[in-house]
């Protein structure tokens, strides 16, 4: 599984995929929320009408999926 640090190291590529999955993300907000996972999860919850726990689970799923995609791309 990918971790948050791995994801943010290539933020431009990761953000494009995150934006497809979470369409209510706003570009202008990313500078203040992308560096801190808990802040991002709270922001995601607010923008997508989720609980913070639901947002956390969505981020976990996104990290898992991104990890699988990277592993597949290496083959």
Short mmCIF file of N, CA, C and O in Angstrom, two decimals:
data_model
loop_
_atom_site.label_atom_id
_atom_site.label_comp_id
_atom_site.label_asym_id
_atom_site.label_seq_id
_atom_site.Cartn_x
_atom_site.Cartn_y
_atom_site.Cartn_z
N UNK A 1 0.83 -1.18 0.00
CA UNK A 1 0.00 0.00 0.00
C UNK A 1 0.88 1.25 0.00
O UNK A 1 1.91 1.28 0.65
N UNK A 2 0.45 2.21 -0.72
CA UNK A 2 1.11 3.51 -0.78
C UNK A 2 0.84 4.25 0.52
O UNK A 2 -0.21 4.09 1.13
N UNK A 3 1.78 5.07 0.97
CA UNK A 3 1.50 5.89 2.14
C UNK A 3 1.35 7.35 1.71
O UNK A 3 1.62 7.71 0.57
N UNK A 4 0.90 8.18 2.63
CA UNK A 4 0.61 9.58 2.32
C UNK A 4 1.85 10.31 1.81
O UNK A 4 1.77 11.10 0.86
N UNK A 5 3.00 10.06 2.39
CA UNK A 5 4.24 10.70 1.96
C UNK A 5 4.56 10.35 0.52
O UNK A 5 4.91 11.22 -0.28
N UNK A 6 4.43 9.07 0.17
CA UNK A 6 4.66 8.65 -1.20
C UNK A 6 3.72 9.37 -2.16
O UNK A 6 4.13 9.82 -3.23
N UNK A 7 2.48 9.46 -1.77
CA UNK A 7 1.48 10.11 -2.61
C UNK A 7 1.81 11.58 -2.85
O UNK A 7 1.73 12.07 -3.97
N UNK A 8 2.21 12.27 -1.80
CA UNK A 8 2.45 13.71 -1.94
C UNK A 8 3.77 14.04 -2.62
O UNK A 8 3.96 15.17 -3.05
N UNK A 9 4.68 13.08 -2.73
CA UNK A 9 5.94 13.33 -3.41
C UNK A 9 5.74 13.58 -4.90
O UNK A 9 6.51 14.29 -5.52
N UNK A 10 4.72 12.99 -5.47
CA UNK A 10 4.39 13.22 -6.88
C UNK A 10 2.96 13.79 -6.92
O UNK A 10 2.06 13.21 -7.51
N UNK A 11 2.79 14.92 -6.27
CA UNK A 11 1.46 15.47 -6.05
C UNK A 11 0.73 15.79 -7.35
O UNK A 11 -0.47 15.56 -7.45
N UNK A 12 1.40 16.31 -8.35
CA UNK A 12 0.69 16.70 -9.57
C UNK A 12 0.01 15.50 -10.22
O UNK A 12 -1.15 15.57 -10.61
N UNK A 13 0.68 14.38 -10.30
CA UNK A 13 0.07 13.18 -10.87
C UNK A 13 -0.98 12.61 -9.93
O UNK A 13 -2.07 12.21 -10.36
N UNK A 14 -0.68 12.59 -8.66
CA UNK A 14 -1.63 12.05 -7.68
C UNK A 14 -2.88 12.90 -7.60
O UNK A 14 -3.99 12.39 -7.49
N UNK A 15 -2.70 14.20 -7.65
CA UNK A 15 -3.85 15.10 -7.54
C UNK A 15 -4.80 14.94 -8.72
O UNK A 15 -6.02 14.96 -8.55
N UNK A 16 -4.27 14.74 -9.90
CA UNK A 16 -5.13 14.55 -11.07
C UNK A 16 -6.04 13.34 -10.87
O UNK A 16 -7.24 13.39 -11.16
N UNK A 17 -5.49 12.26 -10.33
CA UNK A 17 -6.30 11.07 -10.07
C UNK A 17 -7.24 11.28 -8.89
O UNK A 17 -8.39 10.83 -8.90
N UNK A 18 -6.78 11.99 -7.87
CA UNK A 18 -7.64 12.29 -6.73
C UNK A 18 -8.83 13.16 -7.16
O UNK A 18 -9.95 12.95 -6.72
N UNK A 19 -8.56 14.09 -8.03
CA UNK A 19 -9.62 14.99 -8.52
C UNK A 19 -10.68 14.20 -9.30
O UNK A 19 -11.87 14.51 -9.22
N UNK A 20 -10.27 13.18 -10.03
CA UNK A 20 -11.25 12.34 -10.72
C UNK A 20 -12.11 11.57 -9.72
O UNK A 20 -13.31 11.41 -9.91
N UNK A 21 -11.49 11.11 -8.66
CA UNK A 21 -12.24 10.34 -7.65
C UNK A 21 -13.06 11.24 -6.74
O UNK A 21 -14.15 10.88 -6.31
N UNK A 22 -12.50 12.40 -6.42
CA UNK A 22 -13.15 13.35 -5.51
C UNK A 22 -13.35 14.67 -6.24
O UNK A 22 -12.56 15.61 -6.09
N UNK A 23 -14.39 14.78 -7.05
CA UNK A 23 -14.54 15.93 -7.95
C UNK A 23 -14.76 17.27 -7.27
O UNK A 23 -14.60 18.31 -7.91
N UNK A 24 -15.09 17.30 -6.00
CA UNK A 24 -15.33 18.57 -5.32
C UNK A 24 -14.07 19.20 -4.75
O UNK A 24 -14.14 20.23 -4.08
N UNK A 25 -12.91 18.61 -4.99
CA UNK A 25 -11.65 19.23 -4.56
C UNK A 25 -11.43 20.50 -5.37
O UNK A 25 -11.73 20.54 -6.56
N UNK A 26 -10.91 21.51 -4.73
CA UNK A 26 -10.62 22.76 -5.43
C UNK A 26 -9.12 22.98 -5.46
O UNK A 26 -8.43 22.88 -4.43
N UNK A 27 -8.63 23.30 -6.64
CA UNK A 27 -7.19 23.51 -6.84
C UNK A 27 -6.61 24.51 -5.85
O UNK A 27 -5.54 24.29 -5.28
N UNK A 28 -7.31 25.61 -5.63
CA UNK A 28 -6.79 26.68 -4.77
C UNK A 28 -6.66 26.27 -3.30
O UNK A 28 -5.95 26.92 -2.55
N UNK A 29 -7.30 25.19 -2.90
CA UNK A 29 -7.24 24.74 -1.51
C UNK A 29 -6.11 23.75 -1.25
O UNK A 29 -5.75 23.49 -0.09
N UNK A 30 -5.55 23.19 -2.28
CA UNK A 30 -4.60 22.09 -2.12
C UNK A 30 -3.31 22.50 -1.42
O UNK A 30 -2.77 21.73 -0.64
N UNK A 31 -2.83 23.68 -1.64
CA UNK A 31 -1.57 24.09 -1.00
C UNK A 31 -1.66 24.02 0.53
O UNK A 31 -0.70 23.66 1.19
N UNK A 32 -2.83 24.31 1.07
CA UNK A 32 -2.96 24.31 2.54
C UNK A 32 -3.36 22.96 3.12
O UNK A 32 -3.22 22.74 4.32
N UNK A 33 -3.86 22.03 2.32
CA UNK A 33 -4.33 20.76 2.88
C UNK A 33 -3.52 19.55 2.47
O UNK A 33 -3.58 18.52 3.14
N UNK A 34 -2.75 19.64 1.42
CA UNK A 34 -2.09 18.43 0.91
C UNK A 34 -0.93 17.94 1.76
O UNK A 34 -0.57 16.78 1.71
N UNK A 35 -0.33 18.80 2.55
CA UNK A 35 0.84 18.40 3.32
C UNK A 35 0.49 17.64 4.60
O UNK A 35 1.35 17.00 5.19
N UNK A 36 -0.76 17.70 5.01
CA UNK A 36 -1.17 17.06 6.26
C UNK A 36 -2.38 16.16 5.98
O UNK A 36 -3.44 16.65 5.60
N UNK A 37 -2.20 14.89 6.18
CA UNK A 37 -3.26 13.94 5.84
C UNK A 37 -4.54 14.21 6.62
O UNK A 37 -5.64 14.17 6.07
N UNK A 38 -4.44 14.45 7.91
CA UNK A 38 -5.64 14.69 8.72
C UNK A 38 -6.37 15.94 8.25
O UNK A 38 -7.60 15.96 8.20
N UNK A 39 -5.63 16.96 7.89
CA UNK A 39 -6.24 18.18 7.36
C UNK A 39 -6.93 17.88 6.02
O UNK A 39 -8.03 18.35 5.75
N UNK A 40 -6.26 17.09 5.17
CA UNK A 40 -6.85 16.72 3.90
C UNK A 40 -8.14 15.91 4.11
O UNK A 40 -9.14 16.15 3.44
N UNK A 41 -8.12 14.99 5.05
CA UNK A 41 -9.31 14.19 5.32
C UNK A 41 -10.45 15.06 5.83
O UNK A 41 -11.61 14.86 5.42
N UNK A 42 -10.17 16.01 6.69
CA UNK A 42 -11.22 16.93 7.17
C UNK A 42 -11.77 17.75 6.02
O UNK A 42 -12.99 17.96 5.91
N UNK A 43 -10.88 18.22 5.16
CA UNK A 43 -11.29 18.98 3.98
C UNK A 43 -12.14 18.11 3.05
O UNK A 43 -13.19 18.54 2.57
N UNK A 44 -11.70 16.89 2.81
CA UNK A 44 -12.43 15.97 1.95
C UNK A 44 -13.83 15.72 2.52
O UNK A 44 -14.83 15.72 1.78
N UNK A 45 -13.92 15.53 3.81
CA UNK A 45 -15.21 15.31 4.47
C UNK A 45 -16.13 16.51 4.24
O UNK A 45 -17.30 16.35 3.87
N UNK A 46 -15.60 17.69 4.43
CA UNK A 46 -16.40 18.90 4.26
C UNK A 46 -16.88 19.07 2.82
O UNK A 46 -18.05 19.34 2.56
N UNK A 47 -15.97 18.91 1.87
CA UNK A 47 -16.30 19.16 0.46
C UNK A 47 -17.20 18.09 -0.14
O UNK A 47 -17.89 18.34 -1.12
N UNK A 48 -17.18 16.88 0.42
CA UNK A 48 -17.95 15.77 -0.15
C UNK A 48 -19.06 15.27 0.77
O UNK A 48 -19.62 14.19 0.56
N UNK A 49 -19.36 16.04 1.80
CA UNK A 49 -20.46 15.72 2.71
C UNK A 49 -20.31 14.32 3.31
O UNK A 49 -21.23 13.50 3.27
N UNK A 50 -19.11 14.07 3.84
CA UNK A 50 -18.80 12.81 4.49
C UNK A 50 -18.49 13.08 5.96
O UNK A 50 -18.18 14.20 6.34
N UNK A 51 -18.51 12.03 6.76
CA UNK A 51 -17.96 12.16 8.10
C UNK A 51 -16.44 12.09 7.97
O UNK A 51 -15.92 11.63 6.94
N UNK A 52 -15.74 12.52 8.99
CA UNK A 52 -14.28 12.43 8.95
C UNK A 52 -13.85 10.97 8.86
O UNK A 52 -12.89 10.65 8.15
N UNK A 53 -14.56 10.09 9.54
CA UNK A 53 -14.24 8.66 9.47
C UNK A 53 -14.43 8.13 8.04
O UNK A 53 -13.61 7.37 7.54
N UNK A 54 -15.52 8.52 7.40
CA UNK A 54 -15.74 8.11 6.01
C UNK A 54 -14.65 8.64 5.09
O UNK A 54 -14.16 7.93 4.21
N UNK A 55 -14.26 9.90 5.31
CA UNK A 55 -13.19 10.49 4.50
C UNK A 55 -11.88 9.74 4.72
O UNK A 55 -11.14 9.49 3.77
N UNK A 56 -11.60 9.37 5.96
CA UNK A 56 -10.40 8.59 6.27
C UNK A 56 -10.42 7.27 5.49
O UNK A 56 -9.42 6.87 4.89
N UNK A 57 -11.56 6.59 5.50
CA UNK A 57 -11.69 5.33 4.78
C UNK A 57 -11.52 5.52 3.28
O UNK A 57 -10.91 4.69 2.61
N UNK A 58 -12.04 6.62 2.76
CA UNK A 58 -11.89 6.92 1.33
C UNK A 58 -10.42 7.14 0.97
O UNK A 58 -9.95 6.69 -0.07
N UNK A 59 -9.70 7.84 1.84
CA UNK A 59 -8.27 8.07 1.59
C UNK A 59 -7.51 6.75 1.68
O UNK A 59 -6.64 6.48 0.84
N UNK A 60 -7.84 5.91 2.64
CA UNK A 60 -7.21 4.59 2.74
C UNK A 60 -7.43 3.80 1.45
O UNK A 60 -6.49 3.21 0.91
N UNK A 61 -8.65 3.81 0.96
CA UNK A 61 -8.96 3.10 -0.28
C UNK A 61 -8.21 3.70 -1.47
O UNK A 61 -7.69 2.97 -2.31
N UNK A 62 -8.14 5.01 -1.51
CA UNK A 62 -7.42 5.68 -2.59
C UNK A 62 -5.93 5.32 -2.56
O UNK A 62 -5.33 5.02 -3.59
N UNK A 63 -5.33 5.32 -1.37
CA UNK A 63 -3.92 4.95 -1.25
C UNK A 63 -3.70 3.50 -1.67
O UNK A 63 -2.71 3.19 -2.35
N UNK A 64 -4.61 2.63 -1.29
CA UNK A 64 -4.50 1.22 -1.69
C UNK A 64 -4.55 1.09 -3.21
O UNK A 64 -3.73 0.41 -3.82
N UNK A 65 -5.54 1.74 -3.80
CA UNK A 65 -5.70 1.69 -5.26
C UNK A 65 -4.49 2.28 -5.98
O UNK A 65 -4.00 1.72 -6.96
N UNK A 66 -4.00 3.40 -5.49
CA UNK A 66 -2.82 4.03 -6.10
C UNK A 66 -1.60 3.11 -5.99
O UNK A 66 -0.80 3.02 -6.91
N UNK A 67 -1.47 2.43 -4.86
CA UNK A 67 -0.37 1.48 -4.69
C UNK A 67 -0.46 0.34 -5.69
O UNK A 67 0.55 -0.06 -6.28
N UNK A 68 -1.67 -0.18 -5.89
CA UNK A 68 -1.86 -1.24 -6.88
C UNK A 68 -1.55 -0.73 -8.28
O UNK A 68 -0.89 -1.43 -9.08
N UNK A 69 -1.99 0.47 -8.60
CA UNK A 69 -1.71 1.04 -9.92
C UNK A 69 -0.21 1.21 -10.16
O UNK A 69 0.28 0.90 -11.25
N UNK A 70 0.50 1.66 -9.15
CA UNK A 70 1.96 1.82 -9.30
C UNK A 70 2.64 0.47 -9.46
O UNK A 70 3.57 0.32 -10.25
N UNK A 71 2.19 -0.51 -8.69
CA UNK A 71 2.78 -1.85 -8.80
C UNK A 71 2.53 -2.43 -10.18
O UNK A 71 3.42 -3.02 -10.78
N UNK A 72 1.34 -2.28 -10.69
CA UNK A 72 0.99 -2.77 -12.01
C UNK A 72 1.82 -2.08 -13.09
O UNK A 72 2.27 -2.71 -14.05
N UNK A 73 2.03 -0.77 -12.93
CA UNK A 73 2.79 0.00 -13.92
C UNK A 73 4.24 -0.44 -13.98
O UNK A 73 4.89 -0.31 -15.02
N UNK A 74 4.78 -0.95 -12.91
CA UNK A 74 6.18 -1.39 -12.85
C UNK A 74 6.39 -2.71 -13.62
O UNK A 74 7.50 -3.04 -13.96
N UNK A 75 5.33 -3.42 -13.86
CA UNK A 75 5.46 -4.75 -14.50
C UNK A 75 5.46 -4.64 -15.99
O UNK A 75 5.10 -3.85 -16.67
#
